[in-house]
CSV table of C-alpha atoms in Angstrom, one decimal:
chain,number,residue,atom,x,y,z
A,1,MET,CA,63.2,65.1,180.6
A,2,THR,CA,62.1,67.5,177.9
A,3,VAL,CA,62.8,66.6,174.3
A,4,ILE,CA,61.9,68.8,171.5
A,5,GLU,CA,62.3,67.6,167.9
A,6,ALA,CA,61.7,69.7,164.9
A,7,GLU,CA,62.7,69.4,161.3
A,8,THR,CA,63.4,72.4,159.1
A,9,PRO,CA,63.1,71.8,155.4
A,10,ALA,CA,66.0,72.3,153.1
A,11,ALA,CA,65.8,75.1,150.5
A,12,ALA,CA,66.0,72.5,147.8
A,13,GLY,CA,66.7,68.8,147.3
A,14,ASP,CA,65.9,65.7,149.3
A,15,GLY,CA,69.2,65.2,151.2
A,16,ALA,CA,69.6,63.8,154.6
A,17,VAL,CA,68.7,65.8,157.8
A,18,LEU,CA,71.3,66.6,160.4
A,19,ARG,CA,70.2,65.2,163.7
A,20,VAL,CA,71.3,67.8,166.3
A,21,VAL,CA,71.1,67.0,170.1
A,22,VAL,CA,71.5,69.7,172.7
A,23,VAL,CA,72.6,68.7,176.1
A,24,ASN,CA,71.5,71.7,178.2
A,25,GLY,CA,73.3,72.1,181.5
A,26,SER,CA,71.4,75.0,182.8
A,27,PRO,CA,68.9,74.7,185.7
A,28,SER,CA,67.0,77.9,184.7
A,29,ARG,CA,64.0,78.2,182.4
A,30,PRO,CA,64.3,80.4,180.4
A,31,SER,CA,68.1,80.6,180.5
A,32,LYS,CA,70.8,82.6,178.8
A,33,THR,CA,72.5,79.3,177.9
A,34,MET,CA,69.5,78.2,175.9
A,35,GLY,CA,69.2,81.7,174.5
A,36,LEU,CA,72.7,81.3,173.1
A,37,VAL,CA,71.9,77.8,171.8
A,38,ASP,CA,68.8,79.1,170.0
A,39,VAL,CA,71.0,81.5,168.0
A,40,VAL,CA,73.3,78.6,167.1
A,41,LEU,CA,70.3,76.5,166.0
A,42,ASP,CA,68.7,79.4,164.0
A,43,THR,CA,72.0,80.0,162.2
A,44,LEU,CA,72.6,76.3,161.5
A,45,LYS,CA,69.1,75.8,160.0
A,46,GLU,CA,69.9,78.5,157.5
A,47,MET,CA,72.8,76.4,156.3
A,48,LEU,CA,71.3,72.9,156.1
A,49,PRO,CA,68.2,70.9,157.1
A,50,ILE,CA,68.2,69.9,160.8
A,51,GLU,CA,66.2,68.0,163.3
A,52,THR,CA,66.8,69.2,166.9
A,53,SER,CA,66.3,67.5,170.3
A,54,ARG,CA,67.1,68.9,173.7
A,55,ILE,CA,68.0,67.1,176.9
A,56,ASP,CA,67.6,69.2,180.0
A,57,VAL,CA,69.9,67.4,182.5
A,58,TYR,CA,68.2,69.1,185.5
A,59,GLY,CA,64.9,67.7,184.4
A,60,LEU,CA,65.9,64.0,184.2
A,61,GLY,CA,64.9,63.3,187.8
A,62,PRO,CA,66.0,60.9,190.5
A,63,GLY,CA,66.6,58.1,188.0
A,64,PHE,CA,69.4,60.2,186.8
A,65,THR,CA,70.7,62.0,189.9
A,66,GLY,CA,70.7,58.7,191.9
A,67,ALA,CA,72.5,56.6,189.3
A,68,ILE,CA,76.1,55.8,189.8
A,69,GLU,CA,76.6,53.6,186.8
A,70,ARG,CA,74.8,53.3,183.4
A,71,ASP,CA,73.1,50.0,184.6
A,72,GLY,CA,71.3,51.9,187.3
A,73,VAL,CA,69.4,54.5,185.2
A,74,THR,CA,65.7,54.5,184.4
A,75,PRO,CA,64.5,53.7,180.8
A,76,GLU,CA,63.8,57.4,180.3
A,77,VAL,CA,67.4,58.4,181.2
A,78,GLU,CA,68.7,55.5,179.1
A,79,ALA,CA,66.8,57.0,176.1
A,80,ALA,CA,68.3,60.4,176.7
A,81,LEU,CA,71.8,59.0,176.8
A,82,ARG,CA,71.2,57.1,173.6
A,83,LEU,CA,69.8,60.2,172.0
A,84,ALA,CA,73.0,62.0,172.7
A,85,GLU,CA,75.2,59.1,171.6
A,86,ASP,CA,73.4,58.8,168.3
A,87,ALA,CA,73.4,62.5,167.4
A,88,ASP,CA,75.0,63.7,164.1
A,89,LEU,CA,76.0,66.9,166.0
A,90,LEU,CA,76.1,67.3,169.7
A,91,ILE,CA,75.8,70.7,171.2
A,92,ALA,CA,77.1,70.7,174.8
A,93,ALA,CA,75.9,73.9,176.5
A,94,ALA,CA,76.3,75.0,180.1
A,95,PRO,CA,76.5,78.0,182.3
A,96,VAL,CA,79.7,78.6,184.3
A,97,PHE,CA,79.4,77.9,188.0
A,98,ARG,CA,82.5,78.6,190.2
A,99,GLY,CA,84.9,78.3,187.3
A,100,SER,CA,83.5,75.2,185.6
A,101,TYR,CA,80.4,73.5,184.3
A,102,PRO,CA,77.7,72.4,186.7
A,103,GLY,CA,78.0,69.0,188.3
A,104,MET,CA,74.7,67.8,186.8
A,105,PHE,CA,76.2,68.5,183.3
A,106,LYS,CA,79.3,66.4,184.1
A,107,HIS,CA,77.2,63.6,185.6
A,108,PHE,CA,75.3,63.2,182.4
A,109,PHE,CA,78.6,62.6,180.5
A,110,ASP,CA,79.8,60.4,183.3
A,111,LEU,CA,77.1,58.0,182.2
A,112,VAL,CA,77.8,58.2,178.4
A,113,GLU,CA,79.5,55.2,177.0
A,114,GLN,CA,83.3,55.8,176.7
A,115,TYR,CA,83.6,55.4,173.0
A,116,ALA,CA,80.1,56.5,171.9
A,117,LEU,CA,81.2,60.0,171.0
A,118,ALA,CA,84.5,59.1,169.2
A,119,GLY,CA,84.8,61.1,166.1
A,120,LYS,CA,81.4,62.8,166.7
A,121,PRO,CA,81.2,66.6,166.0
A,122,VAL,CA,80.6,68.5,169.2
A,123,LEU,CA,79.9,72.2,169.4
A,124,LEU,CA,80.8,73.8,172.8
A,125,ALA,CA,78.8,76.7,174.1
A,126,ALA,CA,78.8,78.4,177.5
A,127,THR,CA,77.6,81.5,179.3
A,128,GLY,CA,79.0,83.3,182.3
A,129,GLY,CA,78.9,86.5,184.3
A,130,GLY,CA,82.0,88.0,182.6
A,131,ASP,CA,84.4,87.3,179.7
A,132,HIS,CA,87.0,85.7,182.0
A,133,HIS,CA,84.5,82.7,182.3
A,134,ALA,CA,85.1,82.0,178.7
A,135,LEU,CA,88.2,80.0,179.7
A,136,VAL,CA,85.9,77.2,180.8
A,137,LEU,CA,85.5,76.3,177.1
A,138,GLU,CA,89.2,75.5,176.6
A,139,HIS,CA,90.2,74.5,180.1
A,140,ALA,CA,87.3,72.4,181.2
A,141,MET,CA,84.8,71.5,178.4
A,142,ARG,CA,87.2,70.8,175.5
A,143,PRO,CA,89.4,68.4,177.7
A,144,LEU,CA,86.2,66.6,178.7
A,145,PHE,CA,85.3,65.8,175.1
A,146,ALA,CA,88.9,65.0,174.2
A,147,PHE,CA,88.6,62.1,176.7
A,148,PHE,CA,85.7,60.8,174.6
A,149,GLN,CA,87.8,61.3,171.4
A,150,ALA,CA,85.1,63.5,170.1
A,151,LEU,CA,85.6,65.9,167.2
A,152,THR,CA,85.1,69.3,168.9
A,153,VAL,CA,84.3,72.2,166.6
A,154,PRO,CA,87.4,74.5,166.5
A,155,VAL,CA,85.4,77.7,167.3
A,156,ALA,CA,83.6,77.4,170.7
A,157,ILE,CA,80.9,79.9,171.6
A,158,PHE,CA,80.7,82.0,174.8
A,159,ALA,CA,78.5,84.9,175.8
A,160,ASN,CA,78.5,86.9,179.0
A,161,ALA,CA,75.6,88.3,181.0
A,162,GLY,CA,76.0,91.7,179.4
A,163,ASP,CA,75.4,90.2,176.0
A,164,PHE,CA,71.8,89.5,176.8
A,165,ASP,CA,68.5,91.2,177.5
A,166,GLY,CA,66.9,88.6,179.8
A,167,ALA,CA,67.5,85.3,177.9
A,168,THR,CA,67.7,87.0,174.4
A,169,LEU,CA,71.2,87.4,172.9
A,170,LEU,CA,71.8,90.9,171.6
A,171,ASN,CA,75.6,91.2,171.0
A,172,PRO,CA,76.4,91.1,167.3
A,173,ARG,CA,79.9,90.0,168.0
A,174,VAL,CA,78.6,86.8,169.4
A,175,TYR,CA,76.3,86.3,166.4
A,176,GLY,CA,79.4,86.7,164.2
A,177,ARG,CA,81.3,84.1,166.1
A,178,VAL,CA,78.4,81.7,165.8
A,179,GLN,CA,78.3,82.3,162.0
A,180,THR,CA,82.1,81.8,161.7
A,181,GLY,CA,82.1,78.7,163.8
A,182,LEU,CA,79.3,77.0,161.9
A,183,THR,CA,80.5,78.1,158.4
A,184,ASP,CA,83.9,76.5,159.1
A,185,VAL,CA,82.3,73.1,159.6
A,186,ALA,CA,79.2,73.3,157.4
A,187,ASP,CA,80.5,70.9,154.8
A,188,LEU,CA,81.6,68.4,157.5
A,189,LEU,CA,78.2,68.5,159.1
A,190,ARG,CA,76.4,68.1,155.8
A,191,ALA,CA,78.4,65.0,155.2
A,192,ARG,CA,77.5,63.6,158.7
A,193,ALA,CA,73.8,64.1,158.3
A,194,THR,CA,71.9,60.7,158.7
A,195,GLY,CA,68.3,61.7,159.5
A,196,ALA,CA,65.4,61.2,157.2
A,197,ARG,CA,63.2,64.1,156.1
A,198,ALA,CA,59.8,63.6,157.9
A,199,GLY,CA,58.3,67.1,158.0
A,200,ALA,CA,57.2,66.4,161.6
A,201,TYR,CA,57.2,68.3,164.9
A,202,ARG,CA,57.1,66.4,168.2
A,203,HIS,CA,57.2,67.7,171.7
A,204,HIS,CA,57.6,65.3,174.6
A,205,SER,CA,57.7,66.4,178.3
A,206,ASN,CA,58.1,64.0,181.1
A,207,ASN,CA,58.9,65.4,184.6
C-alpha cells in the first residue's frame, strides 16, 4: 500500500481540515486516472484546507487479493479499509476496463463495512479510451455507492485518453467540470471537515 498524506494550509483562520481519501483503481504508475485526481485535489485545495491520502488497490498485496471476507485481511489492508471508511470525502477513481471498473477496485469495496459509507460524500472519477466510457460513472460506479447509501457528488468527472498528454490532463473542458462539481458541494465539504491542522507531510510506502 502507498499512502500519501499532506495538509495544505487555509488562507486564513484555524478551521478544521477536510480529510480526503483517494481509492485509486488503476494498476499503472503514473496513470491518467491519478492525473485526473491530481487536478481534482489541486482544485479542492484552492477552496479549503485538505489532508489527502491515497490507497492504491493494486499495491495492497496478497493479504488483499486473497481475502474473501474482512476477517481474512492483513493489518495493513485493515488500516487501508478503515482509512477509507473514516474519510470526510472519498474520491473513488478508476479506469474503465471492458465497460466497467477493474475487479480489484470492486474487491476493495467488497471488503468495506456495509454501512461505513452511509451519508459520506463520495466524488466519482473515471478515465477511458473514449467518451462512450463515461457511462461507467452513472451505470456502474454510482449504483455501487448507492448500495452503501453514500452521498455521491452530483457532478462526476470523466476524461478520455485524448484529454491527456501522458498522464497530464490538458483539456480545459474537464478542468471546468471539476471546478463546477467541487464548487457545487464546497459548503457541504467544509461542514464535513473533521481533521486537525498539523502542518505535516508524511509518505508511507509498503509493498
